């Protein structure tokens, strides 16, 4: 049906627009009562709409005061009043109410400070707690990040593609696959769109994907979700150097733009950072391993960098950095190895600083048919599910490389949020599929 809302709901402004209005301007807004307090006969309501928060003021006595008094937390309201400046008001402006109409009543609001302090209770009520100031700010930064990612890749000649989420092959190992019954056959939820991107580059040359990825990782950590969003890019005729340059530019672009366009949200989150600039520091896996050992977080050569070592390494940087030259034994089968060191791959992890750790993994892929075939056989992988992926190498597959970056991992760092659950509206973890 659409069309304009009924006359009673029509508003003249959004909250964010009010801050630019001259004193004395009449405004009509619609939103929710985020909080209410009374100081010396003056009622203060914080009104929330989809664009932010605004202070509403009503003075005793009068109709507006009575109406405002009767409105409770989280009721939906239409507020009319006059804009005025007050340095004590958040943002420097407030609305002196002339009327406040309740459009939808609310029961007593169940979100108490003790609920906010208990993650379990907080996320059990996530359908309501997403109304909080920080939750709103995070959702806004997240939306901006997606917009910027499309902008960045599109402006550089990458074509946006989508790939199936129901798949037969494990891109990143069998251990974290979500199995599903696909009409009697075994299928999985996609861990990464990479293989489909590799097929697509021979048609489109440079592609990117923004879509969910799934990992059945039982580990309950501040950086793992079972369902998350990944931004992936893949380029034909590109080596690992080109790949790392692209990542540096992408991350610098995102951080720089978000710092400008989401200044208000970052302030709400209490986050400040200096956007990085390329080139990012690089250290090899070997030297990262030595550095970690010096700090007391040693691990055997050939294994993945442990969580503790990763945190410690990341804490010693204040800009993002690459760890390059991972051992083949710590990488998925498709990685190309160095010509001078066959036990080491042309791959890198991009690490966020300040203890946040890995945000992206990328590398150059094996483009030679025989080499990939031998790799699949040596690792005794299920050849049938990789058949089409291998076959690509028989039909003009050039050197190519790409990466995948986790949206929630990026947000965690950019917004300064320690636990990844907060940067998505409805997180999925081993313990949580509700709400
Ligand atoms: O490092 P990963 O496993 O690499 C890949 O999937 C490659 N196939 C990507 C590519 O080259 N196209 O995952 C990529 C990124 C990680 O660096 C991390 O940011 C994020 O995805 N990620 C997760 N984020 C949240 N929860 C999880 N369980 C994640 N697993 C990976
Ligand atoms: Mg990785």
JSON list of N, CA and C in Angstrom, two decimals, residues 140-205:
[
{"chain": "A", "resi": 140, "resn": "UNK", "atom": "N", "xyz": [24.68, 1.35, 13.31]},
{"chain": "A", "resi": 140, "resn": "UNK", "atom": "CA", "xyz": [24.90, 2.40, 12.30]},
{"chain": "A", "resi": 140, "resn": "UNK", "atom": "C", "xyz": [26.30, 2.28, 11.68]},
{"chain": "A", "resi": 141, "resn": "UNK", "atom": "N", "xyz": [27.30, 2.04, 12.51]},
{"chain": "A", "resi": 141, "resn": "UNK", "atom": "CA", "xyz": [28.65, 1.89, 11.97]},
{"chain": "A", "resi": 141, "resn": "UNK", "atom": "C", "xyz": [28.72, 0.66, 11.07]},
{"chain": "A", "resi": 142, "resn": "UNK", "atom": "N", "xyz": [28.06, -0.39, 11.50]},
{"chain": "A", "resi": 142, "resn": "UNK", "atom": "CA", "xyz": [28.04, -1.62, 10.70]},
{"chain": "A", "resi": 142, "resn": "UNK", "atom": "C", "xyz": [27.44, -1.36, 9.32]},
{"chain": "A", "resi": 143, "resn": "UNK", "atom": "N", "xyz": [26.31, -0.66, 9.30]},
{"chain": "A", "resi": 143, "resn": "UNK", "atom": "CA", "xyz": [25.66, -0.35, 8.02]},
{"chain": "A", "resi": 143, "resn": "UNK", "atom": "C", "xyz": [26.59, 0.48, 7.14]},
{"chain": "A", "resi": 144, "resn": "UNK", "atom": "N", "xyz": [27.27, 1.43, 7.76]},
{"chain": "A", "resi": 144, "resn": "UNK", "atom": "CA", "xyz": [28.19, 2.29, 7.01]},
{"chain": "A", "resi": 144, "resn": "UNK", "atom": "C", "xyz": [29.35, 1.48, 6.45]},
{"chain": "A", "resi": 145, "resn": "UNK", "atom": "N", "xyz": [29.82, 0.52, 7.24]},
{"chain": "A", "resi": 145, "resn": "UNK", "atom": "CA", "xyz": [30.93, -0.33, 6.78]},
{"chain": "A", "resi": 145, "resn": "UNK", "atom": "C", "xyz": [30.55, -1.09, 5.50]},
{"chain": "A", "resi": 146, "resn": "UNK", "atom": "N", "xyz": [29.35, -1.65, 5.49]},
{"chain": "A", "resi": 146, "resn": "UNK", "atom": "CA", "xyz": [28.89, -2.37, 4.29]},
{"chain": "A", "resi": 146, "resn": "UNK", "atom": "C", "xyz": [28.81, -1.42, 3.10]},
{"chain": "A", "resi": 147, "resn": "UNK", "atom": "N", "xyz": [28.23, -0.23, 3.34]},
{"chain": "A", "resi": 147, "resn": "UNK", "atom": "CA", "xyz": [28.09, 0.75, 2.25]},
{"chain": "A", "resi": 147, "resn": "UNK", "atom": "C", "xyz": [29.47, 1.10, 1.67]},
{"chain": "A", "resi": 148, "resn": "UNK", "atom": "N", "xyz": [30.43, 1.33, 2.58]},
{"chain": "A", "resi": 148, "resn": "UNK", "atom": "CA", "xyz": [31.77, 1.71, 2.15]},
{"chain": "A", "resi": 148, "resn": "UNK", "atom": "C", "xyz": [32.47, 0.57, 1.40]},
{"chain": "A", "resi": 149, "resn": "UNK", "atom": "N", "xyz": [32.21, -0.64, 1.83]},
{"chain": "A", "resi": 149, "resn": "UNK", "atom": "CA", "xyz": [32.84, -1.79, 1.17]},
{"chain": "A", "resi": 149, "resn": "UNK", "atom": "C", "xyz": [32.35, -1.88, -0.27]},
{"chain": "A", "resi": 150, "resn": "UNK", "atom": "N", "xyz": [31.05, -1.73, -0.47]},
{"chain": "A", "resi": 150, "resn": "UNK", "atom": "CA", "xyz": [30.53, -1.72, -1.85]},
{"chain": "A", "resi": 150, "resn": "UNK", "atom": "C", "xyz": [31.15, -0.58, -2.65]},
{"chain": "A", "resi": 151, "resn": "UNK", "atom": "N", "xyz": [31.24, 0.58, -2.01]},
{"chain": "A", "resi": 151, "resn": "UNK", "atom": "CA", "xyz": [31.78, 1.76, -2.69]},
{"chain": "A", "resi": 151, "resn": "UNK", "atom": "C", "xyz": [33.24, 1.51, -3.10]},
{"chain": "A", "resi": 152, "resn": "UNK", "atom": "N", "xyz": [34.03, 1.00, -2.16]},
{"chain": "A", "resi": 152, "resn": "UNK", "atom": "CA", "xyz": [35.46, 0.79, -2.42]},
{"chain": "A", "resi": 152, "resn": "UNK", "atom": "C", "xyz": [35.68, -0.16, -3.59]},
{"chain": "A", "resi": 153, "resn": "UNK", "atom": "N", "xyz": [35.08, -1.34, -3.50]},
{"chain": "A", "resi": 153, "resn": "UNK", "atom": "CA", "xyz": [35.37, -2.34, -4.53]},
{"chain": "A", "resi": 153, "resn": "UNK", "atom": "C", "xyz": [34.74, -1.97, -5.87]},
{"chain": "A", "resi": 154, "resn": "UNK", "atom": "N", "xyz": [33.53, -1.42, -5.83]},
{"chain": "A", "resi": 154, "resn": "UNK", "atom": "CA", "xyz": [32.89, -1.05, -7.10]},
{"chain": "A", "resi": 154, "resn": "UNK", "atom": "C", "xyz": [33.70, 0.02, -7.81]},
{"chain": "A", "resi": 155, "resn": "UNK", "atom": "N", "xyz": [34.24, 0.97, -7.04]},
{"chain": "A", "resi": 155, "resn": "UNK", "atom": "CA", "xyz": [34.97, 2.07, -7.67]},
{"chain": "A", "resi": 155, "resn": "UNK", "atom": "C", "xyz": [36.33, 1.60, -8.20]},
{"chain": "A", "resi": 156, "resn": "UNK", "atom": "N", "xyz": [36.73, 0.40, -7.82]},
{"chain": "A", "resi": 156, "resn": "UNK", "atom": "CA", "xyz": [38.00, -0.12, -8.34]},
{"chain": "A", "resi": 156, "resn": "UNK", "atom": "C", "xyz": [37.81, -1.21, -9.37]},
{"chain": "A", "resi": 157, "resn": "UNK", "atom": "N", "xyz": [36.65, -1.27, -9.93]},
{"chain": "A", "resi": 157, "resn": "UNK", "atom": "CA", "xyz": [36.42, -2.20, -11.03]},
{"chain": "A", "resi": 157, "resn": "UNK", "atom": "C", "xyz": [36.17, -3.64, -10.62]},
{"chain": "A", "resi": 158, "resn": "UNK", "atom": "N", "xyz": [35.87, -3.87, -9.35]},
{"chain": "A", "resi": 158, "resn": "UNK", "atom": "CA", "xyz": [35.50, -5.22, -8.92]},
{"chain": "A", "resi": 158, "resn": "UNK", "atom": "C", "xyz": [34.00, -5.41, -9.15]},
{"chain": "A", "resi": 159, "resn": "UNK", "atom": "N", "xyz": [33.62, -6.59, -9.59]},
{"chain": "A", "resi": 159, "resn": "UNK", "atom": "CA", "xyz": [32.21, -6.90, -9.79]},
{"chain": "A", "resi": 159, "resn": "UNK", "atom": "C", "xyz": [31.69, -7.66, -8.58]},
{"chain": "A", "resi": 160, "resn": "UNK", "atom": "N", "xyz": [30.56, -7.21, -8.07]},
{"chain": "A", "resi": 160, "resn": "UNK", "atom": "CA", "xyz": [29.95, -7.88, -6.92]},
{"chain": "A", "resi": 160, "resn": "UNK", "atom": "C", "xyz": [29.25, -9.15, -7.39]},
{"chain": "A", "resi": 161, "resn": "UNK", "atom": "N", "xyz": [29.60, -10.25, -6.78]},
{"chain": "A", "resi": 161, "resn": "UNK", "atom": "CA", "xyz": [28.90, -11.51, -7.08]},
{"chain": "A", "resi": 161, "resn": "UNK", "atom": "C", "xyz": [28.38, -12.10, -5.78]},
{"chain": "A", "resi": 162, "resn": "UNK", "atom": "N", "xyz": [27.45, -13.03, -5.90]},
{"chain": "A", "resi": 162, "resn": "UNK", "atom": "CA", "xyz": [27.02, -13.78, -4.72]},
{"chain": "A", "resi": 162, "resn": "UNK", "atom": "C", "xyz": [27.27, -15.25, -5.02]},
{"chain": "A", "resi": 163, "resn": "UNK", "atom": "N", "xyz": [27.48, -16.01, -3.99]},
{"chain": "A", "resi": 163, "resn": "UNK", "atom": "CA", "xyz": [27.81, -17.42, -4.14]},
{"chain": "A", "resi": 163, "resn": "UNK", "atom": "C", "xyz": [26.85, -18.24, -3.29]},
{"chain": "A", "resi": 164, "resn": "UNK", "atom": "N", "xyz": [26.67, -19.52, -3.62]},
{"chain": "A", "resi": 164, "resn": "UNK", "atom": "CA", "xyz": [25.74, -20.32, -2.81]},
{"chain": "A", "resi": 164, "resn": "UNK", "atom": "C", "xyz": [26.20, -20.45, -1.36]},
{"chain": "A", "resi": 165, "resn": "UNK", "atom": "N", "xyz": [25.23, -20.54, -0.49]},
{"chain": "A", "resi": 165, "resn": "UNK", "atom": "CA", "xyz": [25.53, -20.78, 0.92]},
{"chain": "A", "resi": 165, "resn": "UNK", "atom": "C", "xyz": [25.36, -22.25, 1.27]},
{"chain": "A", "resi": 166, "resn": "UNK", "atom": "N", "xyz": [24.73, -23.00, 0.38]},
{"chain": "A", "resi": 166, "resn": "UNK", "atom": "CA", "xyz": [24.61, -24.45, 0.56]},
{"chain": "A", "resi": 166, "resn": "UNK", "atom": "C", "xyz": [25.61, -25.08, -0.40]},
{"chain": "A", "resi": 167, "resn": "UNK", "atom": "N", "xyz": [26.60, -25.77, 0.15]},
{"chain": "A", "resi": 167, "resn": "UNK", "atom": "CA", "xyz": [27.73, -26.20, -0.66]},
{"chain": "A", "resi": 167, "resn": "UNK", "atom": "C", "xyz": [28.13, -27.65, -0.35]},
{"chain": "A", "resi": 168, "resn": "UNK", "atom": "N", "xyz": [29.07, -28.15, -1.14]},
{"chain": "A", "resi": 168, "resn": "UNK", "atom": "CA", "xyz": [29.54, -29.52, -0.90]},
{"chain": "A", "resi": 168, "resn": "UNK", "atom": "C", "xyz": [30.99, -29.60, -0.48]},
{"chain": "A", "resi": 169, "resn": "UNK", "atom": "N", "xyz": [31.72, -28.49, -0.61]},
{"chain": "A", "resi": 169, "resn": "UNK", "atom": "CA", "xyz": [33.15, -28.55, -0.34]},
{"chain": "A", "resi": 169, "resn": "UNK", "atom": "C", "xyz": [33.54, -27.71, 0.87]},
{"chain": "A", "resi": 170, "resn": "UNK", "atom": "N", "xyz": [34.53, -28.21, 1.62]},
{"chain": "A", "resi": 170, "resn": "UNK", "atom": "CA", "xyz": [35.07, -27.47, 2.75]},
{"chain": "A", "resi": 170, "resn": "UNK", "atom": "C", "xyz": [36.21, -26.60, 2.26]},
{"chain": "A", "resi": 171, "resn": "UNK", "atom": "N", "xyz": [36.04, -25.27, 2.32]},
{"chain": "A", "resi": 171, "resn": "UNK", "atom": "CA", "xyz": [37.12, -24.38, 1.92]},
{"chain": "A", "resi": 171, "resn": "UNK", "atom": "C", "xyz": [38.19, -24.36, 3.01]},
{"chain": "A", "resi": 172, "resn": "UNK", "atom": "N", "xyz": [37.73, -24.34, 4.25]},
{"chain": "A", "resi": 172, "resn": "UNK", "atom": "CA", "xyz": [38.67, -24.15, 5.37]},
{"chain": "A", "resi": 172, "resn": "UNK", "atom": "C", "xyz": [38.69, -25.36, 6.32]},
{"chain": "A", "resi": 173, "resn": "UNK", "atom": "N", "xyz": [38.65, -26.56, 5.77]},
{"chain": "A", "resi": 173, "resn": "UNK", "atom": "CA", "xyz": [38.79, -27.75, 6.61]},
{"chain": "A", "resi": 173, "resn": "UNK", "atom": "C", "xyz": [37.47, -28.28, 7.12]},
{"chain": "A", "resi": 174, "resn": "UNK", "atom": "N", "xyz": [37.43, -29.61, 7.31]},
{"chain": "A", "resi": 174, "resn": "UNK", "atom": "CA", "xyz": [36.18, -30.27, 7.66]},
{"chain": "A", "resi": 174, "resn": "UNK", "atom": "C", "xyz": [35.72, -30.06, 9.09]},
{"chain": "A", "resi": 175, "resn": "UNK", "atom": "N", "xyz": [36.64, -29.65, 9.96]},
{"chain": "A", "resi": 175, "resn": "UNK", "atom": "CA", "xyz": [36.33, -29.61, 11.39]},
{"chain": "A", "resi": 175, "resn": "UNK", "atom": "C", "xyz": [35.24, -28.61, 11.75]},
{"chain": "A", "resi": 176, "resn": "UNK", "atom": "N", "xyz": [35.08, -27.56, 10.96]},
{"chain": "A", "resi": 176, "resn": "UNK", "atom": "CA", "xyz": [34.12, -26.52, 11.35]},
{"chain": "A", "resi": 176, "resn": "UNK", "atom": "C", "xyz": [32.91, -26.45, 10.41]},
{"chain": "A", "resi": 177, "resn": "UNK", "atom": "N", "xyz": [32.62, -27.58, 9.75]},
{"chain": "A", "resi": 177, "resn": "UNK", "atom": "CA", "xyz": [31.48, -27.57, 8.81]},
{"chain": "A", "resi": 177, "resn": "UNK", "atom": "C", "xyz": [30.16, -27.79, 9.54]},
{"chain": "A", "resi": 178, "resn": "UNK", "atom": "N", "xyz": [29.18, -27.02, 9.18]},
{"chain": "A", "resi": 178, "resn": "UNK", "atom": "CA", "xyz": [27.81, -27.30, 9.60]},
{"chain": "A", "resi": 178, "resn": "UNK", "atom": "C", "xyz": [27.20, -28.23, 8.56]},
{"chain": "A", "resi": 179, "resn": "UNK", "atom": "N", "xyz": [26.83, -29.40, 8.97]},
{"chain": "A", "resi": 179, "resn": "UNK", "atom": "CA", "xyz": [26.24, -30.37, 8.04]},
{"chain": "A", "resi": 179, "resn": "UNK", "atom": "C", "xyz": [24.75, -30.14, 7.92]},
{"chain": "A", "resi": 180, "resn": "UNK", "atom": "N", "xyz": [24.23, -30.39, 6.71]},
{"chain": "A", "resi": 180, "resn": "UNK", "atom": "CA", "xyz": [22.79, -30.41, 6.60]},
{"chain": "A", "resi": 180, "resn": "UNK", "atom": "C", "xyz": [22.35, -31.50, 5.64]},
{"chain": "A", "resi": 181, "resn": "UNK", "atom": "N", "xyz": [21.14, -31.94, 5.86]},
{"chain": "A", "resi": 181, "resn": "UNK", "atom": "CA", "xyz": [20.58, -33.01, 5.05]},
{"chain": "A", "resi": 181, "resn": "UNK", "atom": "C", "xyz": [19.94, -32.38, 3.82]},
{"chain": "A", "resi": 182, "resn": "UNK", "atom": "N", "xyz": [20.58, -32.55, 2.67]},
{"chain": "A", "resi": 182, "resn": "UNK", "atom": "CA", "xyz": [20.08, -31.93, 1.45]},
{"chain": "A", "resi": 182, "resn": "UNK", "atom": "C", "xyz": [19.38, -32.99, 0.62]},
{"chain": "A", "resi": 183, "resn": "UNK", "atom": "N", "xyz": [18.12, -33.22, 0.91]},
{"chain": "A", "resi": 183, "resn": "UNK", "atom": "CA", "xyz": [17.32, -34.24, 0.23]},
{"chain": "A", "resi": 183, "resn": "UNK", "atom": "C", "xyz": [18.04, -35.58, 0.20]},
{"chain": "A", "resi": 184, "resn": "UNK", "atom": "N", "xyz": [18.57, -35.96, 1.35]},
{"chain": "A", "resi": 184, "resn": "UNK", "atom": "CA", "xyz": [19.21, -37.26, 1.46]},
{"chain": "A", "resi": 184, "resn": "UNK", "atom": "C", "xyz": [20.70, -37.23, 1.18]},
{"chain": "A", "resi": 185, "resn": "UNK", "atom": "N", "xyz": [21.19, -36.13, 0.62]},
{"chain": "A", "resi": 185, "resn": "UNK", "atom": "CA", "xyz": [22.64, -36.01, 0.42]},
{"chain": "A", "resi": 185, "resn": "UNK", "atom": "C", "xyz": [23.22, -35.13, 1.51]},
{"chain": "A", "resi": 186, "resn": "UNK", "atom": "N", "xyz": [24.51, -35.30, 1.78]},
{"chain": "A", "resi": 186, "resn": "UNK", "atom": "CA", "xyz": [25.15, -34.44, 2.77]},
{"chain": "A", "resi": 186, "resn": "UNK", "atom": "C", "xyz": [25.61, -33.14, 2.10]},
{"chain": "A", "resi": 187, "resn": "UNK", "atom": "N", "xyz": [25.21, -32.05, 2.68]},
{"chain": "A", "resi": 187, "resn": "UNK", "atom": "CA", "xyz": [25.70, -30.75, 2.19]},
{"chain": "A", "resi": 187, "resn": "UNK", "atom": "C", "xyz": [26.12, -29.93, 3.42]},
{"chain": "A", "resi": 188, "resn": "UNK", "atom": "N", "xyz": [26.72, -28.78, 3.17]},
{"chain": "A", "resi": 188, "resn": "UNK", "atom": "CA", "xyz": [27.22, -27.96, 4.27]},
{"chain": "A", "resi": 188, "resn": "UNK", "atom": "C", "xyz": [26.84, -26.50, 4.08]},
{"chain": "A", "resi": 189, "resn": "UNK", "atom": "N", "xyz": [26.89, -25.77, 5.17]},
{"chain": "A", "resi": 189, "resn": "UNK", "atom": "CA", "xyz": [26.77, -24.32, 5.06]},
{"chain": "A", "resi": 189, "resn": "UNK", "atom": "C", "xyz": [28.14, -23.76, 4.72]},
{"chain": "A", "resi": 190, "resn": "UNK", "atom": "N", "xyz": [28.16, -22.78, 3.86]},
{"chain": "A", "resi": 190, "resn": "UNK", "atom": "CA", "xyz": [29.42, -22.28, 3.32]},
{"chain": "A", "resi": 190, "resn": "UNK", "atom": "C", "xyz": [30.33, -21.65, 4.38]},
{"chain": "A", "resi": 191, "resn": "UNK", "atom": "N", "xyz": [31.60, -22.01, 4.33]},
{"chain": "A", "resi": 191, "resn": "UNK", "atom": "CA", "xyz": [32.60, -21.39, 5.22]},
{"chain": "A", "resi": 191, "resn": "UNK", "atom": "C", "xyz": [33.21, -20.16, 4.59]},
{"chain": "A", "resi": 192, "resn": "UNK", "atom": "N", "xyz": [33.14, -20.07, 3.28]},
{"chain": "A", "resi": 192, "resn": "UNK", "atom": "CA", "xyz": [33.81, -19.00, 2.53]},
{"chain": "A", "resi": 192, "resn": "UNK", "atom": "C", "xyz": [33.38, -19.12, 1.07]},
{"chain": "A", "resi": 193, "resn": "UNK", "atom": "N", "xyz": [33.25, -17.98, 0.39]},
{"chain": "A", "resi": 193, "resn": "UNK", "atom": "CA", "xyz": [32.84, -18.00, -1.02]},
{"chain": "A", "resi": 193, "resn": "UNK", "atom": "C", "xyz": [34.04, -18.12, -1.96]},
{"chain": "A", "resi": 194, "resn": "UNK", "atom": "N", "xyz": [35.21, -18.31, -1.40]},
{"chain": "A", "resi": 194, "resn": "UNK", "atom": "CA", "xyz": [36.44, -18.22, -2.18]},
{"chain": "A", "resi": 194, "resn": "UNK", "atom": "C", "xyz": [36.45, -19.07, -3.45]},
{"chain": "A", "resi": 195, "resn": "UNK", "atom": "N", "xyz": [36.04, -20.34, -3.37]},
{"chain": "A", "resi": 195, "resn": "UNK", "atom": "CA", "xyz": [36.13, -21.21, -4.55]},
{"chain": "A", "resi": 195, "resn": "UNK", "atom": "C", "xyz": [35.25, -20.69, -5.69]},
{"chain": "A", "resi": 196, "resn": "UNK", "atom": "N", "xyz": [34.09, -20.14, -5.32]},
{"chain": "A", "resi": 196, "resn": "UNK", "atom": "CA", "xyz": [33.19, -19.60, -6.34]},
{"chain": "A", "resi": 196, "resn": "UNK", "atom": "C", "xyz": [33.76, -18.32, -6.94]},
{"chain": "A", "resi": 197, "resn": "UNK", "atom": "N", "xyz": [34.44, -17.56, -6.09]},
{"chain": "A", "resi": 197, "resn": "UNK", "atom": "CA", "xyz": [35.12, -16.36, -6.61]},
{"chain": "A", "resi": 197, "resn": "UNK", "atom": "C", "xyz": [36.19, -16.76, -7.62]},
{"chain": "A", "resi": 198, "resn": "UNK", "atom": "N", "xyz": [36.92, -17.84, -7.30]},
{"chain": "A", "resi": 198, "resn": "UNK", "atom": "CA", "xyz": [37.99, -18.28, -8.19]},
{"chain": "A", "resi": 198, "resn": "UNK", "atom": "C", "xyz": [37.44, -18.69, -9.55]},
{"chain": "A", "resi": 199, "resn": "UNK", "atom": "N", "xyz": [36.25, -19.30, -9.54]},
{"chain": "A", "resi": 199, "resn": "UNK", "atom": "CA", "xyz": [35.61, -19.63, -10.82]},
{"chain": "A", "resi": 199, "resn": "UNK", "atom": "C", "xyz": [35.22, -18.33, -11.54]},
{"chain": "A", "resi": 200, "resn": "UNK", "atom": "N", "xyz": [34.69, -17.37, -10.76]},
{"chain": "A", "resi": 200, "resn": "UNK", "atom": "CA", "xyz": [34.14, -16.15, -11.35]},
{"chain": "A", "resi": 200, "resn": "UNK", "atom": "C", "xyz": [35.20, -15.22, -11.94]},
{"chain": "A", "resi": 201, "resn": "UNK", "atom": "N", "xyz": [36.43, -15.27, -11.40]},
{"chain": "A", "resi": 201, "resn": "UNK", "atom": "CA", "xyz": [37.43, -14.33, -11.93]},
{"chain": "A", "resi": 201, "resn": "UNK", "atom": "C", "xyz": [37.77, -14.61, -13.39]},
{"chain": "A", "resi": 202, "resn": "UNK", "atom": "N", "xyz": [37.57, -15.85, -13.84]},
{"chain": "A", "resi": 202, "resn": "UNK", "atom": "CA", "xyz": [37.87, -16.15, -15.24]},
{"chain": "A", "resi": 202, "resn": "UNK", "atom": "C", "xyz": [36.79, -15.59, -16.16]},
{"chain": "A", "resi": 203, "resn": "UNK", "atom": "N", "xyz": [35.70, -15.13, -15.56]},
{"chain": "A", "resi": 203, "resn": "UNK", "atom": "CA", "xyz": [34.69, -14.42, -16.33]},
{"chain": "A", "resi": 203, "resn": "UNK", "atom": "C", "xyz": [34.77, -12.92, -16.09]},
{"chain": "A", "resi": 204, "resn": "UNK", "atom": "N", "xyz": [35.04, -12.53, -14.85]},
{"chain": "A", "resi": 204, "resn": "UNK", "atom": "CA", "xyz": [34.91, -11.12, -14.45]},
{"chain": "A", "resi": 204, "resn": "UNK", "atom": "C", "xyz": [36.21, -10.47, -13.99]},
{"chain": "A", "resi": 205, "resn": "UNK", "atom": "N", "xyz": [37.24, -11.24, -13.90]},
{"chain": "A", "resi": 205, "resn": "UNK", "atom": "CA", "xyz": [38.60, -10.79, -13.56]},
{"chain": "A", "resi": 205, "resn": "UNK", "atom": "C", "xyz": [38.78, -10.34, -12.11]}
]
